[in-house]
Coordinates of C-alpha atoms in Angstrom, one line a residue:
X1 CA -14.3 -17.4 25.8
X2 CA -16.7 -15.0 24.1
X3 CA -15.6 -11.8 22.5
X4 CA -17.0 -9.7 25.4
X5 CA -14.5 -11.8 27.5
X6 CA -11.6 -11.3 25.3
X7 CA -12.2 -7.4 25.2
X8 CA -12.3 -7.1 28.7
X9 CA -9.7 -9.0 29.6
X10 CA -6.9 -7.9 26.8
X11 CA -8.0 -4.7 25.0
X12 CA -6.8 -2.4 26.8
X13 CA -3.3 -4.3 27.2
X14 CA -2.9 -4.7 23.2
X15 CA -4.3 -1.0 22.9
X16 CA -1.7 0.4 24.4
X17 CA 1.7 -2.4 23.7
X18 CA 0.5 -1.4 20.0
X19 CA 0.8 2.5 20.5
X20 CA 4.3 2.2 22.4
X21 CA 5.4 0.7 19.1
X22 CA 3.8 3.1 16.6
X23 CA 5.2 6.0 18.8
X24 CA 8.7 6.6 17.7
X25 CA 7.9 6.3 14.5
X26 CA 4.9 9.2 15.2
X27 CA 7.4 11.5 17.2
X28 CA 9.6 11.3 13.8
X29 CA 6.6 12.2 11.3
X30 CA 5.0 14.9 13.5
X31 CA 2.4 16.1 12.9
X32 CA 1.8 13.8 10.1
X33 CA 2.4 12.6 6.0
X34 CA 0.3 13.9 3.3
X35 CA -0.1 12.4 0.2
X36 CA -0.5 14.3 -3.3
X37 CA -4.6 13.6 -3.4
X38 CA -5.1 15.3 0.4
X39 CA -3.3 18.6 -0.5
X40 CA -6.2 18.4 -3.7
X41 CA -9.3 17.8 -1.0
X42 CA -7.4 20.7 1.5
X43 CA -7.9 23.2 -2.0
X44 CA -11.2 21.8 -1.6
X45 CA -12.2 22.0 2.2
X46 CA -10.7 25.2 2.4
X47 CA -12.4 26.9 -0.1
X48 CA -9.9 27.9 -2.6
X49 CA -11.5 24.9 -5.4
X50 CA -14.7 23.8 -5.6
X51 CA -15.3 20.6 -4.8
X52 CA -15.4 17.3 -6.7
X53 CA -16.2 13.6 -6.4
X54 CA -13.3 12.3 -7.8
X55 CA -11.3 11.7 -4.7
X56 CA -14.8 10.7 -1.5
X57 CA -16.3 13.7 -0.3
X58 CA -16.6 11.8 3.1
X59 CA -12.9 12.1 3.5
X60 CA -12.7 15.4 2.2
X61 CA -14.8 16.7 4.4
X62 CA -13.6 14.6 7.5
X63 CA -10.2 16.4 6.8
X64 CA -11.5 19.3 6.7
X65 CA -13.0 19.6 10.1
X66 CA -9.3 19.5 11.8
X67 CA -8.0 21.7 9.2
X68 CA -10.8 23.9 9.9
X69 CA -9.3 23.4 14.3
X70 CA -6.0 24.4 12.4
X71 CA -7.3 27.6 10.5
X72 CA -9.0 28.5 14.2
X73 CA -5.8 28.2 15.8
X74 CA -3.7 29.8 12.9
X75 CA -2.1 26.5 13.0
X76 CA -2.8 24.2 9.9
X77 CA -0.5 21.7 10.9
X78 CA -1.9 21.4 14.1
X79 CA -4.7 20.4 12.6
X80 CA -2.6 17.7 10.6
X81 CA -1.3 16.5 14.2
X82 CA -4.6 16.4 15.7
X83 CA -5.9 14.2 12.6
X84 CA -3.0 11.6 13.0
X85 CA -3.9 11.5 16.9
X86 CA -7.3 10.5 16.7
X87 CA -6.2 8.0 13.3
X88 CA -3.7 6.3 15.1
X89 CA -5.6 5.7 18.6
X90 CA -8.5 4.0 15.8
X91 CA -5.8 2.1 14.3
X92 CA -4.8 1.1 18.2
X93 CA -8.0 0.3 18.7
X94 CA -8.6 -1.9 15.3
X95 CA -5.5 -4.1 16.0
X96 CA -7.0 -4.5 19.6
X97 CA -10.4 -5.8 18.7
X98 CA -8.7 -7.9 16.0
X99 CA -6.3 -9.4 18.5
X100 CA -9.0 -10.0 21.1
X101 CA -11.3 -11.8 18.3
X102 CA -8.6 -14.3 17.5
X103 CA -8.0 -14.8 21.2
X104 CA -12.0 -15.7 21.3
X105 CA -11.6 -18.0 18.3
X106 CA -9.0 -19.7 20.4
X107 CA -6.1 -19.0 18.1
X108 CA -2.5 -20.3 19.2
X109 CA -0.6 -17.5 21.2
X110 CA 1.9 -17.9 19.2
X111 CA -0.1 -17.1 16.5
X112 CA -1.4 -13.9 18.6
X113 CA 2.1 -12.9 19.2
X114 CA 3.5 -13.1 15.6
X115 CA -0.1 -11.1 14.5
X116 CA 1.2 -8.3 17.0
X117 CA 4.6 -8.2 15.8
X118 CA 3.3 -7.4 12.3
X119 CA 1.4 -4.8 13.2
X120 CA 4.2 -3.6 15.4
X121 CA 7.1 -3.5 13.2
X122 CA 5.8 -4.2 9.9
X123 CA 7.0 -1.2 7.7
X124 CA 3.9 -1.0 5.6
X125 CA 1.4 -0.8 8.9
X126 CA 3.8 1.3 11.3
X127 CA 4.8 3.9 8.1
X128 CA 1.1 4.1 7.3
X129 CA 0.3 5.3 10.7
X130 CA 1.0 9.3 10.8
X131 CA -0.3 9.6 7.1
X132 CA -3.4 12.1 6.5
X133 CA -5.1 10.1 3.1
X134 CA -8.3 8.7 1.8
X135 CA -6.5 5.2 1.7
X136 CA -5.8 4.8 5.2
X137 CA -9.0 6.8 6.8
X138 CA -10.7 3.7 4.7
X139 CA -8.4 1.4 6.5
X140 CA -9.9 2.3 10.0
X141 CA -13.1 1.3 9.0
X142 CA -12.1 -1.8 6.7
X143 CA -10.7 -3.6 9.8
X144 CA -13.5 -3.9 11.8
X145 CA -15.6 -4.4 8.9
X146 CA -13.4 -7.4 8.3
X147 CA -13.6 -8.7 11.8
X148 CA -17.6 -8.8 11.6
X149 CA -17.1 -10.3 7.3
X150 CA -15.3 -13.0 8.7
X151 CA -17.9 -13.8 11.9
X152 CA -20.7 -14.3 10.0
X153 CA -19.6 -16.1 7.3
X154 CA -17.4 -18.6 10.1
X155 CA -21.0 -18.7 12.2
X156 CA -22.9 -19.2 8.4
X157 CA -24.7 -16.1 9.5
X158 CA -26.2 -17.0 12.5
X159 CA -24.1 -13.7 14.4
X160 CA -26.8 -11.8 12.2
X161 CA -29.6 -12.7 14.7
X162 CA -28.4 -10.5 17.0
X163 CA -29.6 -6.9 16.4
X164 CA -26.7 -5.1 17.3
X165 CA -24.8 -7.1 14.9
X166 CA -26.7 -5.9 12.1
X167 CA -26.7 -2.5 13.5
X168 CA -22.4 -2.3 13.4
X169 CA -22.6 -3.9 10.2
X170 CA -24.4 -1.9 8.2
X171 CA -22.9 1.2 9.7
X172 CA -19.3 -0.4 8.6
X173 CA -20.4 -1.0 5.6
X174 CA -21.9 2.4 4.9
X175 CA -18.7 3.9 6.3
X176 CA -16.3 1.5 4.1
X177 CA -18.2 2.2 1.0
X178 CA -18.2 6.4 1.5
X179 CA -14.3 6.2 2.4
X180 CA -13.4 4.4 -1.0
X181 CA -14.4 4.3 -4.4
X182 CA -13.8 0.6 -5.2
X183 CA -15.1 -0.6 -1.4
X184 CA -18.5 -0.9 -2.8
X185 CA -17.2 -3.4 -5.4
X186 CA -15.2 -5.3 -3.1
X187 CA -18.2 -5.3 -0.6
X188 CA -20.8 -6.8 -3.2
X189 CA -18.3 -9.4 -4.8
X190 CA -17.5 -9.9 -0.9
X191 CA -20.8 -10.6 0.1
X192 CA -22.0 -12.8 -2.4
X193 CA -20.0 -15.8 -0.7
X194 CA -21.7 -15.3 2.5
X195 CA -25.3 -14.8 0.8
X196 CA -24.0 -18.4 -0.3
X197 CA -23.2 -19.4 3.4
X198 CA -26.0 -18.2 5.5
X199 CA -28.6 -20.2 4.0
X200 CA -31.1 -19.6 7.6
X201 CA -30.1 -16.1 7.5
X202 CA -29.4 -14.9 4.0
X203 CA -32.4 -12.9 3.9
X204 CA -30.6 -10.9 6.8
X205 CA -27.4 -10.9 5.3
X206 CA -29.0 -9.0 2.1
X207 CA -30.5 -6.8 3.9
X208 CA -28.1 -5.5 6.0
X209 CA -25.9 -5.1 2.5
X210 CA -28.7 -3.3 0.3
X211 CA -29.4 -1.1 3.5
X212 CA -25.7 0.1 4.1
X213 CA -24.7 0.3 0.5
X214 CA -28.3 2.0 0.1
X215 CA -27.7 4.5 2.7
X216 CA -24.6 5.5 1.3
X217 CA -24.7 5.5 -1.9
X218 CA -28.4 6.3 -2.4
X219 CA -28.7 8.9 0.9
X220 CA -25.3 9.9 1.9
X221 CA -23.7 10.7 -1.1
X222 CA -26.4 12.7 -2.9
X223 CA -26.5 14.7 -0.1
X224 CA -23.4 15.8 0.2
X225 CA -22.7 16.3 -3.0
X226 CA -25.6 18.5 -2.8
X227 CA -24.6 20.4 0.6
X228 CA -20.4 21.2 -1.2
X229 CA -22.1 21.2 -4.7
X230 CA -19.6 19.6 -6.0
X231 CA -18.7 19.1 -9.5
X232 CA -19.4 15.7 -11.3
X233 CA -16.2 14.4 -12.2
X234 CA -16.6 11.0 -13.9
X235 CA -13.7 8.7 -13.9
X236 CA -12.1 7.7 -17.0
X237 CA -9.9 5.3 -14.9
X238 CA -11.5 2.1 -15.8
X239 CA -12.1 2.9 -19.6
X240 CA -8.4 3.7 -19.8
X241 CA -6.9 0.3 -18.4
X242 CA -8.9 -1.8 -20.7
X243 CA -7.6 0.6 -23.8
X244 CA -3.7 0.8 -22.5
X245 CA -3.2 -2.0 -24.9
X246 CA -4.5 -0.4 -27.7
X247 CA -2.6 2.9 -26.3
X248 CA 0.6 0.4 -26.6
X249 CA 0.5 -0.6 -29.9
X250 CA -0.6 3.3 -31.3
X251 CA 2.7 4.3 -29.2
X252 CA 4.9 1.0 -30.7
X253 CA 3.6 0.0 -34.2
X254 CA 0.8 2.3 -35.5
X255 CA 0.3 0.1 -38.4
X256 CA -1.4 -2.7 -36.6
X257 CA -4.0 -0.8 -36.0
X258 CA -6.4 -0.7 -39.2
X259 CA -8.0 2.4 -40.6
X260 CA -11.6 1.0 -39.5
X261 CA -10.5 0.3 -36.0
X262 CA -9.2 4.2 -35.9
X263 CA -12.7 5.5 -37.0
X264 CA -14.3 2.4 -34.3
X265 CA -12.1 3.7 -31.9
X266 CA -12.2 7.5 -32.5
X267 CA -16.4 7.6 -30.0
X268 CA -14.1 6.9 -27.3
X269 CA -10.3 7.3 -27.6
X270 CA -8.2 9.9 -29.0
X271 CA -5.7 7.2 -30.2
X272 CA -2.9 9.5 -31.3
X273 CA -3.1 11.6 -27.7
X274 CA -3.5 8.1 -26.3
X275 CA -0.4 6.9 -27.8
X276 CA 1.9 10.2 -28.0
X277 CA 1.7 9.8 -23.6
X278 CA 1.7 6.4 -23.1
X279 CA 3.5 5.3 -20.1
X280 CA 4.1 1.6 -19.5
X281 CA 3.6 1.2 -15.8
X282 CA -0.1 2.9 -15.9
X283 CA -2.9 4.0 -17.3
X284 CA -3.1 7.2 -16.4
X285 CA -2.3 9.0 -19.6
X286 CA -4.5 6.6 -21.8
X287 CA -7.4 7.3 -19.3
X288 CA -6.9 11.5 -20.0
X289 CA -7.6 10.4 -23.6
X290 CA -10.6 9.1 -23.4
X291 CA -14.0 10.8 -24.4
X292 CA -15.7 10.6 -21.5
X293 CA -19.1 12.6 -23.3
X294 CA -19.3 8.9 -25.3
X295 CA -22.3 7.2 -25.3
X296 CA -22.7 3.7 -24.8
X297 CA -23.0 2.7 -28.2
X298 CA -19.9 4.6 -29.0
X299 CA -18.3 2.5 -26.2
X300 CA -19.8 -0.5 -27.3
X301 CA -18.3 0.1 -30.8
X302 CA -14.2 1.1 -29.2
X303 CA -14.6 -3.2 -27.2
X304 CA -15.5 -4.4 -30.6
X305 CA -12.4 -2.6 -31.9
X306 CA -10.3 -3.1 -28.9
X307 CA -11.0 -7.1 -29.1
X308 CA -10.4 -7.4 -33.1
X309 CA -6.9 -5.7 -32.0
X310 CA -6.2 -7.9 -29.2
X311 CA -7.3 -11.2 -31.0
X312 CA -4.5 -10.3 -33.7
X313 CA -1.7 -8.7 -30.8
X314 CA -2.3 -10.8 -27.6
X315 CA 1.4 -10.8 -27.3
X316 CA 1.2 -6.7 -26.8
X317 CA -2.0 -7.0 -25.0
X318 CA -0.1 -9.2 -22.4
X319 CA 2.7 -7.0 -22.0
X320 CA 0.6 -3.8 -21.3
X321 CA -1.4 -5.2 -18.6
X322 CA 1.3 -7.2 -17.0
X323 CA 4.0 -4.4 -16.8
X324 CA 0.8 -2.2 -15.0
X325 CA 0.7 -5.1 -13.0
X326 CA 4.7 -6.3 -12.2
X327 CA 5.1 -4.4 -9.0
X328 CA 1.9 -6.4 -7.7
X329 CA 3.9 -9.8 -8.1
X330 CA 7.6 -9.3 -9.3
X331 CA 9.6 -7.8 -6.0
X332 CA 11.4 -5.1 -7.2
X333 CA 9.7 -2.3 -5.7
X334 CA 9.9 -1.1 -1.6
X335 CA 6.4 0.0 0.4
X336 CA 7.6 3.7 1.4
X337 CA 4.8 6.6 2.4
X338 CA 7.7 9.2 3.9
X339 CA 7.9 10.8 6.9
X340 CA 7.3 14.4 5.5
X341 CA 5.1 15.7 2.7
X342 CA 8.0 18.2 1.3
X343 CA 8.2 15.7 -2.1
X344 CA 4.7 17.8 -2.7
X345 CA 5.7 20.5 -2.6
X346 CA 8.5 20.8 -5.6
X347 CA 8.2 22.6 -8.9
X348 CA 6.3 20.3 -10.7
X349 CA 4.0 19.6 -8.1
X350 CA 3.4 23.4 -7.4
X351 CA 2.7 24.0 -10.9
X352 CA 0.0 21.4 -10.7
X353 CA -1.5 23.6 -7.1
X354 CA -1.5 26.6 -8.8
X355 CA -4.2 25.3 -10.9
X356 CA -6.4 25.1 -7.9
X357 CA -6.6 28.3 -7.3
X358 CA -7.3 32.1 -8.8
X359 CA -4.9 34.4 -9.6
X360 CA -3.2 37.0 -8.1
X361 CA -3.3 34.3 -5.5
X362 CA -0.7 31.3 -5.8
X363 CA -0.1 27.6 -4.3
X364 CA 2.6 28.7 -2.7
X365 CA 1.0 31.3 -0.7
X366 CA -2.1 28.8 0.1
X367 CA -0.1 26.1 1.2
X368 CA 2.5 27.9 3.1
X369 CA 1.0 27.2 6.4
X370 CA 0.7 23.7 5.7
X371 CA 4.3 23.0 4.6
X372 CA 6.9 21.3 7.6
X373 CA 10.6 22.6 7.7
X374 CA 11.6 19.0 7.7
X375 CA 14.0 19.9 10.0
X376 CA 14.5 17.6 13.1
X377 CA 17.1 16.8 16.1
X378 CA 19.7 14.8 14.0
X379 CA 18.4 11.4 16.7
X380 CA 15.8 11.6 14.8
X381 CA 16.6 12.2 11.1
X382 CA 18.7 9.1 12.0
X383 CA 15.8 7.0 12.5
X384 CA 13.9 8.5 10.0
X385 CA 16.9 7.3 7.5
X386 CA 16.7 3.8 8.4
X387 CA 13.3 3.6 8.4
X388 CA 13.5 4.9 4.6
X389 CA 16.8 2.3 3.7
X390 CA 14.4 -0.3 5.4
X391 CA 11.2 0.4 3.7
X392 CA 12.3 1.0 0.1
X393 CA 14.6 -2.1 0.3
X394 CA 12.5 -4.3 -2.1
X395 CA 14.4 -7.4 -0.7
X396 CA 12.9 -6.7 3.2
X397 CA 9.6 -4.6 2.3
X398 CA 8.2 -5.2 -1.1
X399 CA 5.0 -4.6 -2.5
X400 CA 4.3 -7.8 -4.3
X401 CA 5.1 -9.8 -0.6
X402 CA 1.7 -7.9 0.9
X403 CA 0.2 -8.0 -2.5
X404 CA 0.7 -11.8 -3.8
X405 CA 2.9 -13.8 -1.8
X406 CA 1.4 -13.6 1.9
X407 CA -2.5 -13.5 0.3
X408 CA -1.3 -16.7 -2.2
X409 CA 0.6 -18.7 0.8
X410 CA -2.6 -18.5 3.2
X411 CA -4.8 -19.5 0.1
X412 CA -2.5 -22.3 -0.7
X413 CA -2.3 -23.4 2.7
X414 CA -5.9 -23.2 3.6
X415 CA -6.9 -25.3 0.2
X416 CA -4.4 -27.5 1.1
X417 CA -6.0 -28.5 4.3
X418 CA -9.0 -28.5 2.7
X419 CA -10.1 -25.5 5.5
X420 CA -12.8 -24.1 3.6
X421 CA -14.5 -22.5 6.2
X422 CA -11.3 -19.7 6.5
X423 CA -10.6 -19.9 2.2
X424 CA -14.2 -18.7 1.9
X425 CA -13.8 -16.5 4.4
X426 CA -10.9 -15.0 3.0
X427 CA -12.8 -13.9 -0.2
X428 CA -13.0 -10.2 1.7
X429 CA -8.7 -10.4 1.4
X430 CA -8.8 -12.0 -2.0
X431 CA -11.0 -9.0 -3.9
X432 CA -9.4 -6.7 -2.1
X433 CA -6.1 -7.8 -3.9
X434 CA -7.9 -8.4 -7.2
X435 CA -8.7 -4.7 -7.1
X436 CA -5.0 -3.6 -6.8
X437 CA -4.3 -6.0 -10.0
X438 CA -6.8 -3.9 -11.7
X439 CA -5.7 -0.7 -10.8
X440 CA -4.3 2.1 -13.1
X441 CA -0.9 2.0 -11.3
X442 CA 1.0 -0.1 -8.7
X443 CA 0.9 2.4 -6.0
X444 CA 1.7 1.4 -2.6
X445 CA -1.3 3.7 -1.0
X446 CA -3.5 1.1 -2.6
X447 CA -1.8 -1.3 -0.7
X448 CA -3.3 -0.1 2.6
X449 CA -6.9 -2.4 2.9
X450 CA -4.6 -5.6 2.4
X451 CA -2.0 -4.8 4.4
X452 CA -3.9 -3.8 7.5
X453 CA -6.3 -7.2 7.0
X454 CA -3.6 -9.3 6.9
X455 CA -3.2 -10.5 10.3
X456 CA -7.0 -11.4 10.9
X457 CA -6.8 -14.1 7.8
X458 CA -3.0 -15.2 8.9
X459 CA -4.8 -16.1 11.9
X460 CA -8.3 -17.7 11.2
X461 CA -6.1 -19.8 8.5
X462 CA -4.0 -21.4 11.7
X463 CA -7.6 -22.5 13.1
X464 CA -8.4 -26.4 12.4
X465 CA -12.1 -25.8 13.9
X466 CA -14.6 -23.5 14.8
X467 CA -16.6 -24.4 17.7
X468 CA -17.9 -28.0 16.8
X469 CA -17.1 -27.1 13.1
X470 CA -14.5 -27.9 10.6
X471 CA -12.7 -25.0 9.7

């Protein structure tokens, strides 16, 4: 059966079995769930901040074009609704086309039917559905680009002779990269197993990667950051989880760190800042401290320091990275995304929004229109209730199963069976959870790319060939 078979015969069928599942779950979040960074790119879209590039300017400006059908309509959280509407039919449609290609591998239906059922039920696919963020607008595009990742490198790149092909790869691969920051990291490291693979075809394969990466980073992005003018807002993200260490020991034992290392470290780090907000489960407050006008020879000279410090405190250095880490792989903490955005609207938060915009105008007067009651017919408040006790349970939904345990098991399994068709074609999965182990925080919204790719490798690890090949 070819894939053009398996569409026609059992898209439409998975389509919509998929979006009866999703739906109660929709009716209780309607119109949809913000997170903290999309009230930051509304300031943006609407006008009220400049913009930035710290959070993708593609996605800023994607939400603002329904926001801008809720400002025509005087209702923003139309807009909202209208966003999660056209997200969740892409989603439908994702899960569909990855259903139909395992069909067209030949996959067990068992297999097929347990695939569905995660992304029927599973609390961290179904709660990510009605959500309005940068993560999961990247997650629409990551799924297909998966699909097409795990094709050629199955086929050793011989998919890539046909034109078309090409054509939807690089566009995925443009679109991946402008939806996330990290993508194009994961896409290069990514790639670099199937430039390995499609020996008659890696000229292709490069191609097709220096041409979407090129367009968007090298066309795209310049231009829209020259069409919103926004403002260059480097990250210190990076910079700040390699130093958390030293952060540590500044906030612990001061006196470890030698008076040289301080005047090393001084180019790049405010150590005492660094230390006086340390926080042990991220990075964040370590990043804030660091200079970001240093130059490279200043940065240069802060590693040198940083790795005299950690050769004398690898004990310390182990415990800062790890407890950044612990949610990733110790299952103590639920997947939960809401199913309202009021938790961004409290004091604190406020306080932070009323930095976006000029006085005598407030956040609260901004974002008004955009706030939901949270009031609902007590059926549904029910549901909503259960769906939170089930989600934050750590026992039922944790993190570090999505993030570790599922990735590790197919690895495991797949190596085991000496399948190393599907491992290598799991690299995609793999990086993607390396990323989250180097991330500034264990946040379930980074969760998203893994969780929604799962299914494709749970499947192409249950195949023992492909065509006349050896998996």
């Amino acid at each position: 059966m070819t894939f053009t078979d398996s569409v026609h015969r059992y898209s439409v069928w998975w389509l919509l079995s998929i979006v009866v599942c999703w739906l109660p779950w929709l009716i209780v979040c309607w119109p949809g769930v913000m997170r903290d960074d999309t009230i930051a790119q509304f300031m943006q879209s609407a006008g009220y901040h400049p913009y930035y590039v710290q959070h993708p300017l593609f996605d800023t400006l994607i939400f603002g074009l329904f926001w801008n059908i809720g400002f025509a309509s005087h209702n923003l959280l139309l807009g909202i609704g209208l966003y999660v509407l056209v997200q969740a039919s892409a989603f439908a449609l994702d899960v569909s086309l990855t259903l139909c290609y395992l069909r067209k591998l030949g996959v067990a239906r068992s297999v097929l039917a347990t695939a569905f059922l995660f992304f029927a039920v599973c609390p961290a696919i179904v709660q990510a559905i009605p959500t309005m963020s940068k993560d999961t607008l990247h997650a629409v595009f990551l799924m297909p680009l998966a699909i097409v990742y795990v094709e050629i490198c199955l086929t050793k790149g011989a998919v890539l002779s046909r034109a078309p092909v090409c054509v939807i790869l690089i566009a995925l691969i443009m679109m991946s990269s402008l939806s996330k920051r990290t993508a194009t990291v994961v896409i290069v490291v990514s790639f670099v197993v199937l430039i390995v693979l499609a020996k008659r075809y890696r000229l292709i394969t490069v191609m097709c990667l220096v041409i979407g990466l090129g367009l968007a980073q090298g066309v795209c992005e310049p231009v829209l950051e020259y069409a919103t003018d926004a403002i260059d807002s480097p990250s210190m993200e990076a910079i700040g989880f390699v130093f958390q260490p030293v952060a540590r020991i500044q906030s612990k034992t001061p006196e470890r760190i030698t008076l040289q290392e301080r005047r090393e470290l001084s180019g790049v780090l405010d150590l005492d800042k660094a230390g006086a907000s340390y926080k042990n489960y991220r990075s964040d407050e370590t990043s804030w401290a660091v200079n970001a006008d240093s130059s490279i020879s200043q940065k240069i000279t802060g590693l040198k320091a940083w790795a005299t410090i950690g050769l004398r405190n690898p004990g310390e250095y182990a415990k800062a990275y790890g407890n950044i880490m612990l949610d990733w792989f110790y299952p103590k903490q639920g997947v939960y995304y809401g199913w309202n955005s009021q938790r961004f609207f409290n004091k604190e938060y406020m306080r932070q929004w009323n930095t976006f915009v000029q006085p005598p105008m407030t956040a609260e007067e901004v974002l008004a229109p955009l706030r939901d009651n949270g009031h609902r017919p007590k059926a549904i408040l029910r549901v909503a209730y259960i769906g939170q006790r089930i989600s934050t349970d750590p026992k039922l939904n944790s993190q570090a199963y999505y993030a570790t345990y599922m990735p590790l098991m197919l690895l495991i399994y797949g190596v085991t069976r000496k399948r190393w068709l599907t491992v290598a074609a799991g690299t995609l999965l793999g990086v993607n959870v390396m990323i989250l182990y180097l991330s500034p925080i264990s946040f379930p919204w980074y969760l998203l790319p893994v969780t929604f790719i799962l299914p494709l490798f749970f499947g192409i690890n249950t195949l023992r060939r492909i065509g006349n090949v050896e998996a």
